[in-house]
mmCIF file of C-alpha atoms in Angstrom:
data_model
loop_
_atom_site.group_PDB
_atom_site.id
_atom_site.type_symbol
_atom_site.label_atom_id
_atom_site.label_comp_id
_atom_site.label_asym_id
_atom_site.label_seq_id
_atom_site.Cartn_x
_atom_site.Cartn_y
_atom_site.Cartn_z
ATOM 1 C CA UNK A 27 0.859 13.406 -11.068
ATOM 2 C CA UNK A 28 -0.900 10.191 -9.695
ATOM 3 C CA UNK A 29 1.249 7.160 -9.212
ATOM 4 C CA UNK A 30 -0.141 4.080 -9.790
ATOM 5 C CA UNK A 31 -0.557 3.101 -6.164
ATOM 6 C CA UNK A 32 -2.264 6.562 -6.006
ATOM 7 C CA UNK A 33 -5.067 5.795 -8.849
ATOM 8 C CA UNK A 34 -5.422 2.412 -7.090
ATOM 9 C CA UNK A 35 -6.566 3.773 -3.771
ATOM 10 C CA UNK A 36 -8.835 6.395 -5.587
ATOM 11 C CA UNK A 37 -10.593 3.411 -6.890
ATOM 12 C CA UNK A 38 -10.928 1.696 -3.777
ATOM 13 C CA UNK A 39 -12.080 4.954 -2.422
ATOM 14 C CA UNK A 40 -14.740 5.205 -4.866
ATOM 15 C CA UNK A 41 -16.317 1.618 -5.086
ATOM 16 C CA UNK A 42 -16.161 1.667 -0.989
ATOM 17 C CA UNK A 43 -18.194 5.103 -0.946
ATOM 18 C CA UNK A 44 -20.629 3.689 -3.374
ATOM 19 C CA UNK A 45 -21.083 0.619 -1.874
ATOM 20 C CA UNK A 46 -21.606 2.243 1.679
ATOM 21 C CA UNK A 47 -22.474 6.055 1.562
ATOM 22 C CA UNK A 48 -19.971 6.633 4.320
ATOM 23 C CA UNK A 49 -16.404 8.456 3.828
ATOM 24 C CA UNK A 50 -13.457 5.844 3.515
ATOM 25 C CA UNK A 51 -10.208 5.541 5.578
ATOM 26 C CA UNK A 52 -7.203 4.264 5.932
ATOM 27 C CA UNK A 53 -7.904 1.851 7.968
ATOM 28 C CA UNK A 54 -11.058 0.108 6.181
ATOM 29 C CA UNK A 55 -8.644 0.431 3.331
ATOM 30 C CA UNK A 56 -6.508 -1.758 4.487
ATOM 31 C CA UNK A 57 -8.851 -4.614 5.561
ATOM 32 C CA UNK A 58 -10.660 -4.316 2.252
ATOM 33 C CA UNK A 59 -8.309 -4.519 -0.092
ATOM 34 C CA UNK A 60 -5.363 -6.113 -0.436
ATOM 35 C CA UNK A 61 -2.395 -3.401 -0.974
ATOM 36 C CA UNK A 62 0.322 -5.096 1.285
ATOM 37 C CA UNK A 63 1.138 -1.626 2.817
ATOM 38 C CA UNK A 64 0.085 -0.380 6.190
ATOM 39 C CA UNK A 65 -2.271 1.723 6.869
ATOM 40 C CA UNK A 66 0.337 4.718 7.196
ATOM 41 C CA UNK A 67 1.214 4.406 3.531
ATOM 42 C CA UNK A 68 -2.487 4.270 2.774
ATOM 43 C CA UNK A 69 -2.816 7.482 4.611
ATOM 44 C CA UNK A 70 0.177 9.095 2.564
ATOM 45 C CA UNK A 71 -1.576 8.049 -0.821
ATOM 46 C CA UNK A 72 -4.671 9.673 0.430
ATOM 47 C CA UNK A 73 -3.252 13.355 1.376
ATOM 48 C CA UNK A 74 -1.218 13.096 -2.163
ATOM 49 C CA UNK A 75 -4.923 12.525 -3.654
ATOM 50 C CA UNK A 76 -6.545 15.127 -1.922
ATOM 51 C CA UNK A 77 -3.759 17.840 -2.367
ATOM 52 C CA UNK A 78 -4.849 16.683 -5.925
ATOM 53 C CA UNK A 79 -8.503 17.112 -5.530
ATOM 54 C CA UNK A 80 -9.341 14.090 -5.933
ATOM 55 C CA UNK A 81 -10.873 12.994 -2.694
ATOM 56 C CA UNK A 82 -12.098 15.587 0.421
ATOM 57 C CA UNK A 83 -13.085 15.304 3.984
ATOM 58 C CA UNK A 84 -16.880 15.734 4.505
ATOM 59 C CA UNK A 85 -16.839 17.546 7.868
ATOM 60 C CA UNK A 86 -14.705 16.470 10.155
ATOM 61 C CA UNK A 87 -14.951 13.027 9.155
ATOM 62 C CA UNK A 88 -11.416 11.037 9.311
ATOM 63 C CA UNK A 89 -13.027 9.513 6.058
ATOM 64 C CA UNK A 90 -12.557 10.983 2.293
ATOM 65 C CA UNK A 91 -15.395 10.845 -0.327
ATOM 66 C CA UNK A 92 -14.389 11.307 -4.283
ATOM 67 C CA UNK A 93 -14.762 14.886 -5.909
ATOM 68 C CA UNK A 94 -16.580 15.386 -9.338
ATOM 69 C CA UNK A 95 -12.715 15.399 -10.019
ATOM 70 C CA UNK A 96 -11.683 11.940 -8.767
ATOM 71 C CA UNK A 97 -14.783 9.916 -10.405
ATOM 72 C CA UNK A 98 -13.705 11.769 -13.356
ATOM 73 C CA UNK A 99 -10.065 10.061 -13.173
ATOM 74 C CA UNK A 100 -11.301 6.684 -11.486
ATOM 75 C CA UNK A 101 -14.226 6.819 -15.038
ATOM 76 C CA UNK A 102 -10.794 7.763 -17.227
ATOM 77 C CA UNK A 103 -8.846 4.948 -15.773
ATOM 78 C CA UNK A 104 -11.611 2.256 -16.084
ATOM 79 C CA UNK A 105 -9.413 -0.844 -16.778
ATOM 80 C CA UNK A 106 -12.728 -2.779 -18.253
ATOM 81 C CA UNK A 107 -16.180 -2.725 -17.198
ATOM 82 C CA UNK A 108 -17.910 -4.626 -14.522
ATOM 83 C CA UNK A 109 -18.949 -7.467 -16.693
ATOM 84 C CA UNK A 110 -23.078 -8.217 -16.394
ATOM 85 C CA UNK A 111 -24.256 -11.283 -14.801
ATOM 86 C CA UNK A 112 -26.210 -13.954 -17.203
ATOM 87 C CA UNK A 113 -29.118 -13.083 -15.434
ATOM 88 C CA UNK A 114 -28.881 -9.104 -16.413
ATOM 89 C CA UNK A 115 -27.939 -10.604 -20.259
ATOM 90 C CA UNK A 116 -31.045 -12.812 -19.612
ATOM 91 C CA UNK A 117 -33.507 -9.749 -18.700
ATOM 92 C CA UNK A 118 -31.986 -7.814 -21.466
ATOM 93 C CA UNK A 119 -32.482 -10.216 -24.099
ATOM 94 C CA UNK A 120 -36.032 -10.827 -23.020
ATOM 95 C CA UNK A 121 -37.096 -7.506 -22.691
ATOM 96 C CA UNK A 122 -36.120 -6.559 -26.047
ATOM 97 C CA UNK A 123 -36.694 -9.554 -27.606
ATOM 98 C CA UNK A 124 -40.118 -10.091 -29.613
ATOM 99 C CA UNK A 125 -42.200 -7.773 -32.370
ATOM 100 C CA UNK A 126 -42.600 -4.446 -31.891
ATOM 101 C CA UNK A 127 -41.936 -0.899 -33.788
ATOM 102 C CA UNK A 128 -39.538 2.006 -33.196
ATOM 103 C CA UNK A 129 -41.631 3.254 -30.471
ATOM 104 C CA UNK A 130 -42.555 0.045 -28.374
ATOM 105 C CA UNK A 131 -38.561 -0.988 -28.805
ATOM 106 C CA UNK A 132 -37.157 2.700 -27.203
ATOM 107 C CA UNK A 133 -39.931 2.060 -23.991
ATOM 108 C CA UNK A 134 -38.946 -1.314 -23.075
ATOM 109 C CA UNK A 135 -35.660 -0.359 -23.422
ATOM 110 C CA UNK A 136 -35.383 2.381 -20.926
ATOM 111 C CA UNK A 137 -37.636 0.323 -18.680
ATOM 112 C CA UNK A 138 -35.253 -2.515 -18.842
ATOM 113 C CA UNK A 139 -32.842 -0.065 -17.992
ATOM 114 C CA UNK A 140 -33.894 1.752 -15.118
ATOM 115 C CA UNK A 141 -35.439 -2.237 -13.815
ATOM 116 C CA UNK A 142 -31.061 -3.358 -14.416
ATOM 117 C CA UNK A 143 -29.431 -0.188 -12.407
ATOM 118 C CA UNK A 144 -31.809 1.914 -10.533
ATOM 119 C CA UNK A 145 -30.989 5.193 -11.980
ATOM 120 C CA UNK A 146 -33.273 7.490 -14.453
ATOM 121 C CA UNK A 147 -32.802 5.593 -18.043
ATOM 122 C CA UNK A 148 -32.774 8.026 -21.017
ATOM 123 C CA UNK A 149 -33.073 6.546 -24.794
ATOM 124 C CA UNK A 150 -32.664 9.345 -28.313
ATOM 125 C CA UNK A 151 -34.826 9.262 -30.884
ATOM 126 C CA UNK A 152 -32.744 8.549 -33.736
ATOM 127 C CA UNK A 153 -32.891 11.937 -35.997
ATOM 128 C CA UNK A 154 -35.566 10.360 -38.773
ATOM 129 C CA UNK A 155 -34.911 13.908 -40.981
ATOM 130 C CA UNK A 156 -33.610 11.548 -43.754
ATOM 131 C CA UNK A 157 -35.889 8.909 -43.340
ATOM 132 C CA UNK A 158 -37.882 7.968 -46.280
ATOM 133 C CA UNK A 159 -41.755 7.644 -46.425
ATOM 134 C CA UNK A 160 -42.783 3.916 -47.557
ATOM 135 C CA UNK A 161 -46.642 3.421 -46.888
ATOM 136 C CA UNK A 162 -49.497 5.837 -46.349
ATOM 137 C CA UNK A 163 -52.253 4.045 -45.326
ATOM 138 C CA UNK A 164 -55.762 5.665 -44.566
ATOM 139 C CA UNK A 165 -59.100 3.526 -42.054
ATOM 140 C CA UNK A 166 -61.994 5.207 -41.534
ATOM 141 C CA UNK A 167 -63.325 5.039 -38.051
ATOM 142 C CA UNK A 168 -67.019 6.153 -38.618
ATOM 143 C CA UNK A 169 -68.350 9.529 -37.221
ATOM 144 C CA UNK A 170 -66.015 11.504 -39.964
ATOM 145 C CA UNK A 171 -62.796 10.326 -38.035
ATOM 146 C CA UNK A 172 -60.004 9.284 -40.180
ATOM 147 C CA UNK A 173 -56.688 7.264 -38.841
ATOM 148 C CA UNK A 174 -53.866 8.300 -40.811
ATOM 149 C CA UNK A 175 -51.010 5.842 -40.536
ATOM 150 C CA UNK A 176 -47.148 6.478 -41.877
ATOM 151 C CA UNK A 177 -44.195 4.483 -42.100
ATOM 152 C CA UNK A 178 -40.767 4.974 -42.817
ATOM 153 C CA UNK A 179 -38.224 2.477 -44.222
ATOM 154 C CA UNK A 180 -36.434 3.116 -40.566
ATOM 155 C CA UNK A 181 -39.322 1.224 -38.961
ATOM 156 C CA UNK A 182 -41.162 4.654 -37.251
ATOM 157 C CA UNK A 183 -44.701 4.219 -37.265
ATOM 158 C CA UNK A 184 -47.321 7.268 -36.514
ATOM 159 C CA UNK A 185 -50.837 6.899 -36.336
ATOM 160 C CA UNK A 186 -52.919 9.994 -35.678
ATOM 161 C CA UNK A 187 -56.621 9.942 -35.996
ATOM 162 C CA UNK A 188 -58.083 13.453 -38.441
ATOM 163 C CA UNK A 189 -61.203 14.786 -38.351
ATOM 164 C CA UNK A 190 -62.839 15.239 -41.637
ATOM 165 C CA UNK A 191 -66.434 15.516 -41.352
ATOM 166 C CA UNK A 192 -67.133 13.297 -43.855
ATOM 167 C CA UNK A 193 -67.659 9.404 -44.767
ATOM 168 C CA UNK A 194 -66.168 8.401 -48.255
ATOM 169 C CA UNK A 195 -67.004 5.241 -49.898
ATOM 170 C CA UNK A 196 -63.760 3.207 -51.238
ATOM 171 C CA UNK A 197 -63.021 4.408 -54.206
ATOM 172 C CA UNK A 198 -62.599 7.965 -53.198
ATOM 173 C CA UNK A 199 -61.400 6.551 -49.829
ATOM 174 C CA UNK A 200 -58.279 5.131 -52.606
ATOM 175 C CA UNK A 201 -57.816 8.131 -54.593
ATOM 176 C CA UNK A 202 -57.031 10.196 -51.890
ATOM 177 C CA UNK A 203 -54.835 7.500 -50.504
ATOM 178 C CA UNK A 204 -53.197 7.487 -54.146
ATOM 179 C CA UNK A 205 -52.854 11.824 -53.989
ATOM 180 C CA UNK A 206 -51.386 11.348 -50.747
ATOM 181 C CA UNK A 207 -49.102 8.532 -51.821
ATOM 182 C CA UNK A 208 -48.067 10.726 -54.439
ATOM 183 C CA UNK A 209 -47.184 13.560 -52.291
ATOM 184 C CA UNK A 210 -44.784 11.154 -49.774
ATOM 185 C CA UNK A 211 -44.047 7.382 -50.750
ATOM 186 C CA UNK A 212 -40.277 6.853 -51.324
ATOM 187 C CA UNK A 213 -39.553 10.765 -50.812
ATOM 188 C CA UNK A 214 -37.495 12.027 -47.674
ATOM 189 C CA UNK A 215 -39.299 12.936 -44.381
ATOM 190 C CA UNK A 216 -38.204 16.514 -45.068
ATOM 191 C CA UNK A 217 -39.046 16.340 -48.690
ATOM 192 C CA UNK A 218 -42.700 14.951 -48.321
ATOM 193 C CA UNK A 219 -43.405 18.275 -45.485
ATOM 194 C CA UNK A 220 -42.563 20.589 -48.763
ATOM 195 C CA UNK A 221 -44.542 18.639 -50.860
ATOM 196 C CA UNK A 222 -47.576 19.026 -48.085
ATOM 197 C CA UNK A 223 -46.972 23.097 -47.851
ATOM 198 C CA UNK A 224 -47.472 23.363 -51.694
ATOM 199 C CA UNK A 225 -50.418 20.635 -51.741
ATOM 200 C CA UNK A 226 -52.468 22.862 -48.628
ATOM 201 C CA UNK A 227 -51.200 25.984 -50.155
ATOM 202 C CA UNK A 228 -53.071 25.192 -53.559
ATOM 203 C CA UNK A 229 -56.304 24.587 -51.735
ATOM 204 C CA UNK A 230 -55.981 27.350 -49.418
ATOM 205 C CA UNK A 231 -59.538 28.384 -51.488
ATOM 206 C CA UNK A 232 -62.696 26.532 -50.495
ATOM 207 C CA UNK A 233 -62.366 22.916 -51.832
ATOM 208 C CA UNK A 234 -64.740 19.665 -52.501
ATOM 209 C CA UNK A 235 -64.994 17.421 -49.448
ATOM 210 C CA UNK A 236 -62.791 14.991 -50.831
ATOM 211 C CA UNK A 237 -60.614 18.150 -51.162
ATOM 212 C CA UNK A 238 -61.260 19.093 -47.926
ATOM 213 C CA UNK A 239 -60.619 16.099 -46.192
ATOM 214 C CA UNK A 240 -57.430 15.300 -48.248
ATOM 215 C CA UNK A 241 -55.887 18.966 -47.092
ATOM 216 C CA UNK A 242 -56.871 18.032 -43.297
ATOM 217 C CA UNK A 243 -55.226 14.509 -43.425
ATOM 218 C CA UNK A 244 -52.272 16.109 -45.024
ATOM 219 C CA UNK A 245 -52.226 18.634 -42.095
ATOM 220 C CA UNK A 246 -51.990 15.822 -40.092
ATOM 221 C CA UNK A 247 -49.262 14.413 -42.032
ATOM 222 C CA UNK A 248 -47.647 17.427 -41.383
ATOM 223 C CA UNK A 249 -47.104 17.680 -38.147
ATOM 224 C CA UNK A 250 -46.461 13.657 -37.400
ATOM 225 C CA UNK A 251 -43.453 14.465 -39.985
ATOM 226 C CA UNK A 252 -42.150 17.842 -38.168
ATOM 227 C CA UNK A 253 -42.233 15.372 -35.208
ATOM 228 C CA UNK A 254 -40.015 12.858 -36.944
ATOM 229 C CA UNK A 255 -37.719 15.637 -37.494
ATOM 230 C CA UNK A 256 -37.332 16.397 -33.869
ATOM 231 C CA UNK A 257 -34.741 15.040 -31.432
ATOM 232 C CA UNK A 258 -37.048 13.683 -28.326
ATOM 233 C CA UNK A 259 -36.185 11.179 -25.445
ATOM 234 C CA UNK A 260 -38.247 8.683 -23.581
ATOM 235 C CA UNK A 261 -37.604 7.989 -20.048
ATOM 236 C CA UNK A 262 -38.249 5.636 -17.106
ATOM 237 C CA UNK A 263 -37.413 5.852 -13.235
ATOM 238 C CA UNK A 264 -37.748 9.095 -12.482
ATOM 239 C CA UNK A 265 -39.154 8.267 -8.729
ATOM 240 C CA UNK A 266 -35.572 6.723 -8.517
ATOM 241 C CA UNK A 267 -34.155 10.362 -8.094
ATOM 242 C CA UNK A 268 -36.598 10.633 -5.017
ATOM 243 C CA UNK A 269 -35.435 6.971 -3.625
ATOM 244 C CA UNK A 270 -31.420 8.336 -3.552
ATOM 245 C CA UNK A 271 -32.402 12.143 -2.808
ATOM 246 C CA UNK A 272 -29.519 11.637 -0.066
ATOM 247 C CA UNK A 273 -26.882 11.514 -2.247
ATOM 248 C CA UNK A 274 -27.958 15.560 -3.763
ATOM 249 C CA UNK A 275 -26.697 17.823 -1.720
ATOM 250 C CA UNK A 276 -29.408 20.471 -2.850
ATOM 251 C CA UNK A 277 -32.173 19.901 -4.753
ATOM 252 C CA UNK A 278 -33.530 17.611 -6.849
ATOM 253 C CA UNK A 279 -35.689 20.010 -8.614
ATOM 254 C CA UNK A 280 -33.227 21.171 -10.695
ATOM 255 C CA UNK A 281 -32.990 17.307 -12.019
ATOM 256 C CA UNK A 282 -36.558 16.745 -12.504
ATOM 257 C CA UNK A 283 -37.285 20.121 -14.548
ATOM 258 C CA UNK A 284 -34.704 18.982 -16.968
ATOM 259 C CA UNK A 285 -36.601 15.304 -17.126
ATOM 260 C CA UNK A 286 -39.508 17.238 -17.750
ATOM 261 C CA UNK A 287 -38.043 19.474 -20.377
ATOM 262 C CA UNK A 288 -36.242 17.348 -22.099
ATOM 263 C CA UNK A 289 -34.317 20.042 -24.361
ATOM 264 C CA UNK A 290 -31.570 20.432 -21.461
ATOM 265 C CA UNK A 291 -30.965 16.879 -20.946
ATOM 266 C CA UNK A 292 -30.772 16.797 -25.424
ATOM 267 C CA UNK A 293 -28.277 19.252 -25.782
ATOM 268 C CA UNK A 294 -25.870 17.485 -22.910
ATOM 269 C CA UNK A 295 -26.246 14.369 -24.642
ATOM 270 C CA UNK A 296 -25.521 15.901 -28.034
ATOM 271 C CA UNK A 297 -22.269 17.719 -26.606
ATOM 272 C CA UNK A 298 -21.284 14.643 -24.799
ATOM 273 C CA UNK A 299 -17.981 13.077 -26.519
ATOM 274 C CA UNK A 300 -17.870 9.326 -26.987
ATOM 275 C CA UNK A 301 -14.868 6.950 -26.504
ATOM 276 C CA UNK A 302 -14.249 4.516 -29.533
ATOM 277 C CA UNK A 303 -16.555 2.359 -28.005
ATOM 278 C CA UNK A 304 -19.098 4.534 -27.940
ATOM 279 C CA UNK A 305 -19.285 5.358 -24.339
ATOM 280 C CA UNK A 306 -19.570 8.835 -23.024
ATOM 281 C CA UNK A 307 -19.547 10.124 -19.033
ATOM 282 C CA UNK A 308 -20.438 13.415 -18.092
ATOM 283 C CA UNK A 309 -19.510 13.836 -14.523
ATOM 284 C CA UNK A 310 -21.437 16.436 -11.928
ATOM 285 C CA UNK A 311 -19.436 20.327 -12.117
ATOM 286 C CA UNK A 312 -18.678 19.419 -16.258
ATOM 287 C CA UNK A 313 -22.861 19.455 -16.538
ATOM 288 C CA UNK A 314 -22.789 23.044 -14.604
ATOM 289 C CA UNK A 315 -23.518 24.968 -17.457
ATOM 290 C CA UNK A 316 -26.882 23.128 -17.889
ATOM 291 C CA UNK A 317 -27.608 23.285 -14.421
ATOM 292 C CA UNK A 318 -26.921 19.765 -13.223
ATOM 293 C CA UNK A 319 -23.775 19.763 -11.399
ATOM 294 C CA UNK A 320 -24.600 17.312 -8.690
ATOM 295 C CA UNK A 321 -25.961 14.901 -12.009
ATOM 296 C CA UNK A 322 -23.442 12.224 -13.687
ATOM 297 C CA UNK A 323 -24.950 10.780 -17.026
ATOM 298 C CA UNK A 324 -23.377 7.917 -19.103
ATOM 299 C CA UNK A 325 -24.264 7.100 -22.603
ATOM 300 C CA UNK A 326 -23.580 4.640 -25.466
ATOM 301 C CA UNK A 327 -24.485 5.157 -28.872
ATOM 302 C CA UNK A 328 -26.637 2.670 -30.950
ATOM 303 C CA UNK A 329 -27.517 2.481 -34.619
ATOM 304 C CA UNK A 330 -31.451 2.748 -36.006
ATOM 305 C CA UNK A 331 -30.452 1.465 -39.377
ATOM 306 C CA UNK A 332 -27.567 4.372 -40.053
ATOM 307 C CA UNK A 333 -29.102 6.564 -37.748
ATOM 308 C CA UNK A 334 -26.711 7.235 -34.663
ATOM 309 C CA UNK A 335 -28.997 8.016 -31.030
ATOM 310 C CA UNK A 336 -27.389 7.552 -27.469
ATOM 311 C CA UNK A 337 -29.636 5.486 -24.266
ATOM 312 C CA UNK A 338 -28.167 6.645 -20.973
ATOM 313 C CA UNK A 339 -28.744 6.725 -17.214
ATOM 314 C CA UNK A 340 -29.081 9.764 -15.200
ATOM 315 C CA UNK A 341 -28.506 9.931 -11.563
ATOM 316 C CA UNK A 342 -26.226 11.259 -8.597
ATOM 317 C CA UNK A 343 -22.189 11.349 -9.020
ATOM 318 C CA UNK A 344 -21.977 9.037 -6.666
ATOM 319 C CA UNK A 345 -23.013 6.191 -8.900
ATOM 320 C CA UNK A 346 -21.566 2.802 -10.151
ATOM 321 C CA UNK A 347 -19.813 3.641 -13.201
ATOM 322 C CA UNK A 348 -18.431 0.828 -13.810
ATOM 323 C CA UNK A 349 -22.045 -1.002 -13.894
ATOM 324 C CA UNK A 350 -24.222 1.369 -15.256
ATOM 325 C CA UNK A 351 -21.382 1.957 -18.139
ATOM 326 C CA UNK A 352 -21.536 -1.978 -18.852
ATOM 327 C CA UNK A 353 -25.218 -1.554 -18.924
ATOM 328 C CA UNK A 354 -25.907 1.278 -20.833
ATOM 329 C CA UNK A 355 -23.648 -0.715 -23.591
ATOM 330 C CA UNK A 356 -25.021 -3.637 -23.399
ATOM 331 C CA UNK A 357 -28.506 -2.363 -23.807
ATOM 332 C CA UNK A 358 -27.246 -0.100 -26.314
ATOM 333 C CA UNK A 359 -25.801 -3.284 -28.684
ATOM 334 C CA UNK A 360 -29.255 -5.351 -28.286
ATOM 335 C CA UNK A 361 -31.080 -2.260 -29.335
ATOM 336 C CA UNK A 362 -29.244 -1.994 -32.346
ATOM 337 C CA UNK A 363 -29.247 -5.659 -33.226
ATOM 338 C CA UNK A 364 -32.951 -5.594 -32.311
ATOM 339 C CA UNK A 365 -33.179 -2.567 -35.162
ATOM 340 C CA UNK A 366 -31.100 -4.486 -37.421
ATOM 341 C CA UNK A 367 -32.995 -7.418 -37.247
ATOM 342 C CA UNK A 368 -36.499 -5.787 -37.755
ATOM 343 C CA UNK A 369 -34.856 -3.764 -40.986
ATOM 344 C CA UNK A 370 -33.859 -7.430 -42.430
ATOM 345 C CA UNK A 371 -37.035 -8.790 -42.004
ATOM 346 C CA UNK A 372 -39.277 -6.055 -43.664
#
């Protein structure tokens, strides 16, 4: 059991090692914080933490450095986060402040992000499964290309171009916008791809090219709605892994595969149990079984109009919890306002 004194040094511990990379003693301790006990006490504080595993001696350094186990109590005993400054709020705000859709919103948020705290920034697609189609809208482009443009009452937007061979003049051009209008407009995301496997599987025969253009747009369809179905992230900062390779004390291959996976770095967010608040840590050994333990990632849930994604930060343990945490949420509360406030005004 940690007394209080005990969780108080573990924090000064921690905040010292992040702010200088070099193991902490009793000594510095004492002249950097204000505990009113000698440096003796200090020391007797520090073998209580480390019989605890909470802190350990890197070498023979006279120093201690925090275990995955110690920023895992120092995270759990987080009095309040390290408020931002108004100039953080400031590059927030204007960031993700303006017109934009789903899309355009998620990049300048993790760019913001990673621009705030220095660490990899990590925002979830919302899961769109229950979204509902609004508008199918079809431009020809000339040389039998075809954009193909849905949108969902969530505010995703897809645009794919389709090739279809042929040029149509507008009033076919609008009945095959009406058939596939038909198919999707104000029907679920995962309603309108049964509708499309019925609609290609009746003109699985050799078809018309109105036909035959309408079942290769609705392929297209398809596949942008499968996509709306999938959990995916967006990311910025990855060369920030290189910039603090020092703090890994192996690899940071294992870090970058999972970046470009993606489906590790989805499932640990997924698993990853919030606070009331909507903050989550996952701290370097507990991400072992996906094959990040010297990672920490931090996440806060936000809302795309009822449905629930995280934005975090990925980076080395030995991170600044209390900042990135206050970031993450902040960023994560102007998202969702930003959402909000494009949902009102459509």
């Amino acid at each position: 059991m940690v007394s209080e004194r005990g969780l108080q040094v573990l924090r000064a511990i921690v905040q010292d090692y992040v702010d200088t990379r070099e193991p902490v003693g009793s000594k510095a301790i004492v002249e950097r914080h204000a505990f009113g006990v000698s440096a003796a006490t200090i020391r007797n504080d520090m073998a209580l933490l480390e019989d605890e595993e909470l802190i350990t001696a890197p070498h023979t350094s006279s120093g201690r450095i925090p275990t995955d186990k110690g920023y895992r109590v120092f995270v759990d005993h987080l009095a309040e986060l390290r408020p931002l400054s108004p100039a953080q709020r400031t590059a927030i705000a204007s960031f993700l402040d303006g017109p934009g859709d789903l899309d355009d919103a998620l990049v300048r948020t993790v760019r913001v992000l990673t621009q705030l705290t220095g660490q990899v920034a990590i925002v979830q697609y919302p899961s769109f499964a229950r979204a509902t189609v609004t508008h199918v809208e079809l431009v020809q482009l000339g040389g039998g290309r075809m954009l193909v443009i849905v949108v969902t009452d969530t505010g995703r937007v897809s645009q794919r171009v389709a090739f279809v061979r042929e040029e149509f003049d507008e009033i076919e051009l609008g009945r095959m916008r009406a058939e596939l209008g038909t198919l999707l407009v104000g029907r679920p995301v995962r309603d309108g791809l049964q509708r499309i496997d019925g609609h290609l599987a009746s003109r699985a025969e050799s078809v018309p090219a109105r036909e035959a253009a309408t079942a290769e747009i609705a392929r297209v369809v398809a596949e942008e709605l499968e996509e709306f179905r999938q959990d995916r992230l967006v990311m910025a900062g990855s060369a920030n892994l290189a910039r603090r390779e020092a703090d890994f004390r192996g690899s940071i291959y294992p870090l970058l595969e999972a970046i470009e996976e993606q489906v590790t770095l989805l499932k640990l967010m997924s698993e990853m149990v919030a606070d009331d608040k909507g903050l989550a840590a996952s701290i370097g050994r507990e991400n072992e079984a996906f094959g990040l333990p010297e990672a920490s990632i931090v996440t806060s849930d936000y809302d795309a109009t009822g449905a629930r994604a995280r934005v975090g930060l990925l980076g080395p343990t030995r991170m600044d919890y209390p900042t990135n945490m206050a970031a993450v949420r902040a960023v994560a509360r102007y998202l969702t306002q930003l959402l909000e406030e494009d949902e009102a005004g459509r």
